[in-house]
Amino acid sequence: MKILVLNGPNLNQLGMREPDIYGLCTLKEIEEKLEQLAGELGVSLDHKQSNHEGQLIDWIHQAPDSYKAILFNPGALAHYSIAIRDAVASVVTPVVEVHMSNVHAREEFRQRLVITPVAAGQISGFGVDSYLLGLRAAVKLAK
Ligand code: DQA
């Protein structure tokens, strides 16, 4: 069973980006931790990251052909991209939305989450563990 791990804008900058908020782990290190957990859970992962909304939309559209669930950190697009929301709503593949920071406790513009209502659920505020908890949720949904 395959799960798609999708990361949106600026998440390729993890490790050097605002470390007081996002910590020092790079995206590659997060992917390695996810791979380890995926091995324990008996699923396989593909990892994709883009800074471009259209590319993320194309990957979401294609997901049902190959994946049973999507683990998705949309980055800032979570707060305003109706196009990504519509893409998520258009596929049968369940999406687990994750955020490293607690977006509910940050600036007002981050408290608006436009994808969450069409996601299977959302995990926010646990740093790297948001991804690991999200993967557990995605695997349960996929089974
Ligand atoms: C983020 C939260 C977003 O508000 C922000 O734009 C990001 C990262 C998080 O993982 O906490 O890029 O999605």
Short mmCIF file of N, CA and C and ligand atoms in Angstrom, two decimals:
data_model
loop_
_atom_site.label_atom_id
_atom_site.label_comp_id
_atom_site.label_asym_id
_atom_site.label_seq_id
_atom_site.Cartn_x
_atom_site.Cartn_y
_atom_site.Cartn_z
N MET A 1 0.84 -1.20 0.00
CA MET A 1 0.00 0.00 0.00
C MET A 1 0.88 1.26 0.00
N LYS A 2 0.53 2.18 -0.91
CA LYS A 2 1.38 3.37 -1.04
C LYS A 2 0.66 4.64 -0.55
N ILE A 3 1.41 5.47 0.11
CA ILE A 3 0.90 6.76 0.60
C ILE A 3 1.79 7.86 0.03
N LEU A 4 1.15 8.94 -0.42
CA LEU A 4 1.88 10.08 -0.95
C LEU A 4 2.11 11.11 0.16
N VAL A 5 3.36 11.49 0.33
CA VAL A 5 3.70 12.56 1.28
C VAL A 5 3.96 13.83 0.46
N LEU A 6 3.10 14.80 0.64
CA LEU A 6 3.14 16.00 -0.18
C LEU A 6 3.47 17.22 0.69
N ASN A 7 4.44 17.99 0.25
CA ASN A 7 4.81 19.21 0.97
C ASN A 7 4.75 20.41 0.04
N GLY A 8 4.16 21.49 0.53
CA GLY A 8 3.96 22.69 -0.27
C GLY A 8 5.08 23.70 -0.11
N PRO A 9 4.78 24.95 -0.43
CA PRO A 9 5.78 26.01 -0.52
C PRO A 9 6.60 26.21 0.76
N ASN A 10 7.88 26.41 0.54
CA ASN A 10 8.86 26.77 1.58
C ASN A 10 9.23 25.63 2.52
N LEU A 11 8.61 24.47 2.35
CA LEU A 11 8.95 23.37 3.27
C LEU A 11 10.29 22.72 2.89
N ASN A 12 10.76 23.01 1.68
CA ASN A 12 12.13 22.61 1.31
C ASN A 12 13.16 23.42 2.09
N GLN A 13 12.74 24.48 2.74
CA GLN A 13 13.65 25.33 3.51
C GLN A 13 13.75 24.92 4.98
N LEU A 14 13.02 23.87 5.36
CA LEU A 14 13.06 23.43 6.77
C LEU A 14 14.51 23.13 7.17
N GLY A 15 14.82 23.44 8.41
CA GLY A 15 16.19 23.25 8.89
C GLY A 15 16.90 24.59 9.02
N MET A 16 16.65 25.47 8.04
CA MET A 16 17.25 26.82 8.12
C MET A 16 16.18 27.90 8.22
N ARG A 17 14.92 27.49 7.99
CA ARG A 17 13.82 28.46 7.96
C ARG A 17 13.24 28.66 9.36
N GLU A 18 13.29 29.87 9.90
CA GLU A 18 12.67 30.20 11.19
C GLU A 18 12.76 29.03 12.17
N PRO A 19 13.98 28.65 12.57
CA PRO A 19 14.14 27.45 13.40
C PRO A 19 13.45 27.54 14.77
N ASP A 20 13.22 28.78 15.23
CA ASP A 20 12.51 28.94 16.51
C ASP A 20 11.07 28.45 16.38
N ILE A 21 10.52 28.47 15.18
CA ILE A 21 9.15 27.99 14.97
C ILE A 21 9.13 26.55 14.46
N TYR A 22 10.03 26.26 13.51
CA TYR A 22 9.93 24.97 12.83
C TYR A 22 11.01 23.97 13.23
N GLY A 23 11.95 24.39 14.09
CA GLY A 23 13.00 23.48 14.53
C GLY A 23 14.13 23.37 13.50
N LEU A 24 15.02 22.43 13.73
CA LEU A 24 16.24 22.33 12.94
C LEU A 24 16.25 21.15 11.97
N CYS A 25 15.20 20.36 12.01
CA CYS A 25 15.11 19.18 11.15
C CYS A 25 14.90 19.61 9.69
N THR A 26 15.65 19.03 8.79
CA THR A 26 15.44 19.32 7.37
C THR A 26 14.29 18.45 6.84
N LEU A 27 13.78 18.81 5.65
CA LEU A 27 12.72 18.00 5.05
C LEU A 27 13.22 16.58 4.78
N LYS A 28 14.49 16.49 4.38
CA LYS A 28 15.08 15.16 4.12
C LYS A 28 15.07 14.31 5.40
N GLU A 29 15.41 14.94 6.52
CA GLU A 29 15.41 14.21 7.80
C GLU A 29 13.99 13.79 8.20
N ILE A 30 13.03 14.67 7.94
CA ILE A 30 11.62 14.31 8.22
C ILE A 30 11.21 13.12 7.35
N GLU A 31 11.62 13.16 6.08
CA GLU A 31 11.28 12.05 5.17
C GLU A 31 11.91 10.75 5.66
N GLU A 32 13.12 10.83 6.20
CA GLU A 32 13.78 9.62 6.72
C GLU A 32 13.03 9.06 7.92
N LYS A 33 12.56 9.96 8.81
CA LYS A 33 11.79 9.51 9.97
C LYS A 33 10.48 8.87 9.51
N LEU A 34 9.85 9.47 8.50
CA LEU A 34 8.60 8.92 7.97
C LEU A 34 8.86 7.54 7.35
N GLU A 35 9.98 7.41 6.66
CA GLU A 35 10.32 6.12 6.04
C GLU A 35 10.48 5.03 7.09
N GLN A 36 11.10 5.40 8.21
CA GLN A 36 11.30 4.43 9.29
C GLN A 36 9.95 3.96 9.84
N LEU A 37 9.06 4.93 10.10
CA LEU A 37 7.73 4.59 10.62
C LEU A 37 6.93 3.80 9.57
N ALA A 38 7.05 4.19 8.31
CA ALA A 38 6.33 3.48 7.24
C ALA A 38 6.75 2.01 7.22
N GLY A 39 8.04 1.77 7.43
CA GLY A 39 8.54 0.39 7.47
C GLY A 39 7.87 -0.39 8.60
N GLU A 40 7.77 0.27 9.76
CA GLU A 40 7.13 -0.39 10.92
C GLU A 40 5.65 -0.66 10.65
N LEU A 41 5.01 0.25 9.92
CA LEU A 41 3.56 0.13 9.67
C LEU A 41 3.26 -0.69 8.42
N GLY A 42 4.30 -1.06 7.68
CA GLY A 42 4.13 -1.91 6.50
C GLY A 42 3.53 -1.20 5.30
N VAL A 43 3.86 0.09 5.15
CA VAL A 43 3.39 0.82 3.96
C VAL A 43 4.61 1.44 3.26
N SER A 44 4.42 1.79 1.99
CA SER A 44 5.52 2.48 1.32
C SER A 44 5.09 3.91 0.96
N LEU A 45 6.07 4.78 0.87
CA LEU A 45 5.82 6.21 0.69
C LEU A 45 6.50 6.74 -0.56
N ASP A 46 5.88 7.73 -1.19
CA ASP A 46 6.57 8.58 -2.16
C ASP A 46 6.54 9.99 -1.60
N HIS A 47 7.65 10.70 -1.76
CA HIS A 47 7.76 12.06 -1.21
C HIS A 47 7.83 13.07 -2.35
N LYS A 48 6.98 14.09 -2.28
CA LYS A 48 7.02 15.15 -3.29
C LYS A 48 6.89 16.50 -2.60
N GLN A 49 7.64 17.47 -3.12
CA GLN A 49 7.55 18.84 -2.58
C GLN A 49 7.56 19.80 -3.75
N SER A 50 6.71 20.81 -3.68
CA SER A 50 6.74 21.86 -4.71
C SER A 50 6.41 23.21 -4.10
N ASN A 51 7.00 24.23 -4.69
CA ASN A 51 6.67 25.60 -4.31
C ASN A 51 5.58 26.18 -5.20
N HIS A 52 5.02 25.32 -6.09
CA HIS A 52 4.07 25.79 -7.11
C HIS A 52 2.70 25.15 -6.93
N GLU A 53 1.71 25.99 -6.80
CA GLU A 53 0.34 25.55 -6.55
C GLU A 53 -0.15 24.56 -7.62
N GLY A 54 0.08 24.91 -8.90
CA GLY A 54 -0.41 24.07 -10.00
C GLY A 54 0.20 22.69 -9.99
N GLN A 55 1.48 22.61 -9.66
CA GLN A 55 2.15 21.30 -9.57
C GLN A 55 1.52 20.45 -8.47
N LEU A 56 1.24 21.07 -7.34
CA LEU A 56 0.61 20.33 -6.22
C LEU A 56 -0.78 19.84 -6.66
N ILE A 57 -1.52 20.70 -7.37
CA ILE A 57 -2.85 20.31 -7.85
C ILE A 57 -2.75 19.11 -8.80
N ASP A 58 -1.79 19.15 -9.72
CA ASP A 58 -1.61 18.01 -10.65
C ASP A 58 -1.32 16.73 -9.88
N TRP A 59 -0.46 16.80 -8.88
CA TRP A 59 -0.13 15.59 -8.10
C TRP A 59 -1.35 15.08 -7.33
N ILE A 60 -2.16 16.01 -6.80
CA ILE A 60 -3.37 15.58 -6.07
C ILE A 60 -4.33 14.89 -7.04
N HIS A 61 -4.51 15.44 -8.24
CA HIS A 61 -5.40 14.84 -9.24
C HIS A 61 -4.95 13.42 -9.61
N GLN A 62 -3.63 13.23 -9.68
CA GLN A 62 -3.10 11.93 -10.11
C GLN A 62 -3.07 10.90 -8.98
N ALA A 63 -3.22 11.37 -7.75
CA ALA A 63 -3.01 10.49 -6.59
C ALA A 63 -3.88 9.23 -6.59
N PRO A 64 -5.18 9.30 -6.97
CA PRO A 64 -6.01 8.09 -6.88
C PRO A 64 -5.47 6.92 -7.70
N ASP A 65 -4.69 7.19 -8.75
CA ASP A 65 -4.15 6.10 -9.57
C ASP A 65 -3.13 5.26 -8.80
N SER A 66 -2.45 5.85 -7.85
CA SER A 66 -1.33 5.15 -7.22
C SER A 66 -1.35 5.10 -5.69
N TYR A 67 -2.14 5.96 -5.06
CA TYR A 67 -2.02 6.10 -3.60
C TYR A 67 -3.35 5.89 -2.88
N LYS A 68 -3.25 5.34 -1.67
CA LYS A 68 -4.44 5.11 -0.85
C LYS A 68 -4.74 6.27 0.09
N ALA A 69 -3.78 7.13 0.30
CA ALA A 69 -3.97 8.31 1.16
C ALA A 69 -2.87 9.32 0.85
N ILE A 70 -3.13 10.57 1.22
CA ILE A 70 -2.13 11.63 1.06
C ILE A 70 -1.89 12.28 2.42
N LEU A 71 -0.62 12.38 2.79
CA LEU A 71 -0.20 13.13 3.98
C LEU A 71 0.30 14.47 3.46
N PHE A 72 -0.34 15.56 3.85
CA PHE A 72 -0.14 16.82 3.14
C PHE A 72 0.11 17.98 4.09
N ASN A 73 1.29 18.60 3.95
CA ASN A 73 1.52 19.90 4.58
C ASN A 73 1.47 20.95 3.46
N PRO A 74 0.36 21.68 3.37
CA PRO A 74 0.22 22.64 2.28
C PRO A 74 0.98 23.95 2.51
N GLY A 75 1.66 24.09 3.67
CA GLY A 75 2.33 25.36 3.96
C GLY A 75 1.30 26.49 3.97
N ALA A 76 1.72 27.65 3.50
CA ALA A 76 0.85 28.83 3.55
C ALA A 76 -0.40 28.68 2.67
N LEU A 77 -0.35 27.79 1.67
CA LEU A 77 -1.52 27.59 0.81
C LEU A 77 -2.73 27.15 1.62
N ALA A 78 -2.48 26.54 2.78
CA ALA A 78 -3.56 26.10 3.67
C ALA A 78 -4.50 27.25 4.03
N HIS A 79 -3.97 28.46 3.99
CA HIS A 79 -4.73 29.61 4.49
C HIS A 79 -5.53 30.34 3.42
N TYR A 80 -5.23 30.05 2.13
CA TYR A 80 -5.93 30.84 1.10
C TYR A 80 -6.19 30.13 -0.22
N SER A 81 -5.66 28.92 -0.41
CA SER A 81 -5.79 28.32 -1.75
C SER A 81 -7.10 27.54 -1.92
N ILE A 82 -8.08 28.20 -2.50
CA ILE A 82 -9.35 27.52 -2.82
C ILE A 82 -9.11 26.49 -3.92
N ALA A 83 -8.12 26.76 -4.79
CA ALA A 83 -7.80 25.81 -5.86
C ALA A 83 -7.30 24.48 -5.29
N ILE A 84 -6.47 24.55 -4.26
CA ILE A 84 -5.99 23.30 -3.63
C ILE A 84 -7.15 22.64 -2.89
N ARG A 85 -7.96 23.42 -2.23
CA ARG A 85 -9.13 22.86 -1.55
C ARG A 85 -10.00 22.10 -2.54
N ASP A 86 -10.27 22.72 -3.70
CA ASP A 86 -11.11 22.07 -4.70
C ASP A 86 -10.45 20.80 -5.24
N ALA A 87 -9.13 20.82 -5.38
CA ALA A 87 -8.42 19.62 -5.84
C ALA A 87 -8.58 18.48 -4.83
N VAL A 88 -8.42 18.81 -3.56
CA VAL A 88 -8.57 17.79 -2.49
C VAL A 88 -10.00 17.25 -2.51
N ALA A 89 -10.97 18.15 -2.69
CA ALA A 89 -12.38 17.72 -2.70
C ALA A 89 -12.71 16.88 -3.93
N SER A 90 -11.90 17.01 -4.98
CA SER A 90 -12.21 16.32 -6.24
C SER A 90 -11.73 14.88 -6.29
N VAL A 91 -10.89 14.48 -5.34
CA VAL A 91 -10.35 13.10 -5.38
C VAL A 91 -10.94 12.27 -4.24
N VAL A 92 -11.02 10.95 -4.48
CA VAL A 92 -11.55 10.05 -3.44
C VAL A 92 -10.48 9.76 -2.38
N THR A 93 -9.23 9.97 -2.74
CA THR A 93 -8.11 9.67 -1.84
C THR A 93 -8.19 10.55 -0.59
N PRO A 94 -8.23 9.94 0.62
CA PRO A 94 -8.30 10.77 1.82
C PRO A 94 -7.01 11.56 2.05
N VAL A 95 -7.17 12.79 2.51
CA VAL A 95 -6.02 13.67 2.76
C VAL A 95 -5.95 13.98 4.26
N VAL A 96 -4.78 13.73 4.83
CA VAL A 96 -4.51 14.13 6.21
C VAL A 96 -3.63 15.38 6.15
N GLU A 97 -4.16 16.50 6.64
CA GLU A 97 -3.43 17.77 6.60
C GLU A 97 -2.58 17.89 7.87
N VAL A 98 -1.33 18.26 7.69
CA VAL A 98 -0.47 18.43 8.87
C VAL A 98 0.24 19.79 8.82
N HIS A 99 0.46 20.32 10.02
CA HIS A 99 1.27 21.53 10.19
C HIS A 99 2.20 21.30 11.37
N MET A 100 3.45 21.72 11.22
CA MET A 100 4.41 21.55 12.31
C MET A 100 4.07 22.50 13.47
N SER A 101 3.76 23.74 13.11
CA SER A 101 3.44 24.72 14.16
C SER A 101 1.95 24.65 14.49
N ASN A 102 1.59 25.19 15.63
CA ASN A 102 0.17 25.27 16.00
C ASN A 102 -0.43 26.49 15.33
N VAL A 103 -0.96 26.29 14.14
CA VAL A 103 -1.45 27.43 13.35
C VAL A 103 -2.60 28.16 14.05
N HIS A 104 -3.30 27.46 14.93
CA HIS A 104 -4.43 28.07 15.64
C HIS A 104 -3.96 29.10 16.67
N ALA A 105 -2.70 29.00 17.05
CA ALA A 105 -2.17 29.89 18.09
C ALA A 105 -1.28 30.99 17.51
N ARG A 106 -1.23 31.08 16.17
CA ARG A 106 -0.34 32.06 15.54
C ARG A 106 -1.12 33.27 15.00
N GLU A 107 -0.56 33.93 13.99
CA GLU A 107 -1.22 35.14 13.46
C GLU A 107 -2.65 34.81 13.01
N GLU A 108 -3.48 35.83 13.00
CA GLU A 108 -4.89 35.62 12.64
C GLU A 108 -5.03 35.02 11.23
N PHE A 109 -4.15 35.45 10.30
CA PHE A 109 -4.29 34.94 8.92
C PHE A 109 -4.00 33.45 8.83
N ARG A 110 -3.27 32.89 9.82
CA ARG A 110 -2.99 31.45 9.81
C ARG A 110 -4.12 30.64 10.45
N GLN A 111 -5.03 31.34 11.09
CA GLN A 111 -6.12 30.63 11.76
C GLN A 111 -7.26 30.31 10.80
N ARG A 112 -7.18 30.87 9.60
CA ARG A 112 -8.15 30.54 8.56
C ARG A 112 -7.58 29.36 7.77
N LEU A 113 -8.28 28.26 7.77
CA LEU A 113 -7.79 27.04 7.11
C LEU A 113 -8.82 26.60 6.08
N VAL A 114 -8.49 26.80 4.79
CA VAL A 114 -9.52 26.58 3.76
C VAL A 114 -9.55 25.13 3.25
N ILE A 115 -8.50 24.38 3.49
CA ILE A 115 -8.46 22.98 3.01
C ILE A 115 -9.04 22.03 4.07
N THR A 116 -8.87 22.37 5.32
CA THR A 116 -9.28 21.48 6.42
C THR A 116 -10.70 20.93 6.30
N PRO A 117 -11.70 21.75 5.90
CA PRO A 117 -13.06 21.20 5.83
C PRO A 117 -13.23 20.05 4.84
N VAL A 118 -12.34 19.96 3.85
CA VAL A 118 -12.46 18.85 2.89
C VAL A 118 -11.39 17.78 3.11
N ALA A 119 -10.53 17.98 4.10
CA ALA A 119 -9.54 16.96 4.47
C ALA A 119 -10.21 15.95 5.41
N ALA A 120 -9.59 14.78 5.53
CA ALA A 120 -10.12 13.78 6.48
C ALA A 120 -9.92 14.28 7.91
N GLY A 121 -8.86 15.02 8.12
CA GLY A 121 -8.57 15.57 9.44
C GLY A 121 -7.30 16.38 9.38
N GLN A 122 -6.97 17.02 10.50
CA GLN A 122 -5.82 17.92 10.52
C GLN A 122 -5.07 17.78 11.83
N ILE A 123 -3.74 17.79 11.75
CA ILE A 123 -2.88 17.71 12.94
C ILE A 123 -1.94 18.90 12.90
N SER A 124 -1.84 19.61 14.01
CA SER A 124 -1.10 20.87 14.00
C SER A 124 -0.42 21.08 15.35
N GLY A 125 0.85 21.46 15.33
CA GLY A 125 1.48 21.93 16.55
C GLY A 125 2.47 20.99 17.21
N PHE A 126 2.76 19.86 16.58
CA PHE A 126 3.64 18.88 17.23
C PHE A 126 5.00 18.75 16.54
N GLY A 127 5.37 19.76 15.77
CA GLY A 127 6.67 19.72 15.09
C GLY A 127 6.75 18.53 14.15
N VAL A 128 7.90 17.86 14.15
CA VAL A 128 8.07 16.68 13.29
C VAL A 128 7.03 15.61 13.61
N ASP A 129 6.63 15.54 14.86
CA ASP A 129 5.63 14.53 15.25
C ASP A 129 4.28 14.74 14.56
N SER A 130 3.99 15.97 14.10
CA SER A 130 2.75 16.17 13.33
C SER A 130 2.75 15.25 12.11
N TYR A 131 3.91 15.15 11.45
CA TYR A 131 4.00 14.26 10.28
C TYR A 131 3.84 12.79 10.70
N LEU A 132 4.48 12.41 11.80
CA LEU A 132 4.46 11.00 12.21
C LEU A 132 3.06 10.60 12.67
N LEU A 133 2.40 11.47 13.43
CA LEU A 133 1.01 11.22 13.83
C LEU A 133 0.11 11.19 12.61
N GLY A 134 0.38 12.10 11.69
CA GLY A 134 -0.41 12.16 10.46
C GLY A 134 -0.26 10.89 9.63
N LEU A 135 0.94 10.34 9.60
CA LEU A 135 1.13 9.10 8.84
C LEU A 135 0.33 7.96 9.47
N ARG A 136 0.33 7.90 10.80
CA ARG A 136 -0.48 6.85 11.47
C ARG A 136 -1.95 7.00 11.08
N ALA A 137 -2.44 8.24 11.07
CA ALA A 137 -3.84 8.48 10.70
C ALA A 137 -4.08 8.10 9.23
N ALA A 138 -3.14 8.47 8.37
CA ALA A 138 -3.29 8.17 6.94
C ALA A 138 -3.34 6.67 6.69
N VAL A 139 -2.49 5.94 7.40
CA VAL A 139 -2.45 4.47 7.23
C VAL A 139 -3.78 3.87 7.67
N LYS A 140 -4.31 4.34 8.78
CA LYS A 140 -5.63 3.83 9.25
C LYS A 140 -6.71 4.10 8.21
N LEU A 141 -6.70 5.30 7.65
CA LEU A 141 -7.71 5.65 6.63
C LEU A 141 -7.55 4.81 5.37
N ALA A 142 -6.29 4.52 5.06
CA ALA A 142 -6.01 3.80 3.82
C ALA A 142 -6.41 2.33 3.90
N LYS A 143 -6.46 1.79 5.11
CA LYS A 143 -6.70 0.34 5.26
C LYS A 143 -8.17 -0.04 5.18
C1 DQA B 1 3.09 25.39 8.25
C2 DQA B 1 2.26 26.56 8.80
C3 DQA B 1 1.95 27.59 7.72
O1 DQA B 1 1.23 28.67 8.27
C4 DQA B 1 3.21 28.13 7.11
O2 DQA B 1 2.92 29.02 6.06
C5 DQA B 1 4.13 27.05 6.67
C6 DQA B 1 4.35 25.92 7.55
C7 DQA B 1 3.51 24.44 9.37
O3 DQA B 1 3.93 23.32 9.03
O4 DQA B 1 3.45 24.78 10.54
O5 DQA B 1 4.75 27.13 5.62
O6 DQA B 1 2.31 24.68 7.31
#
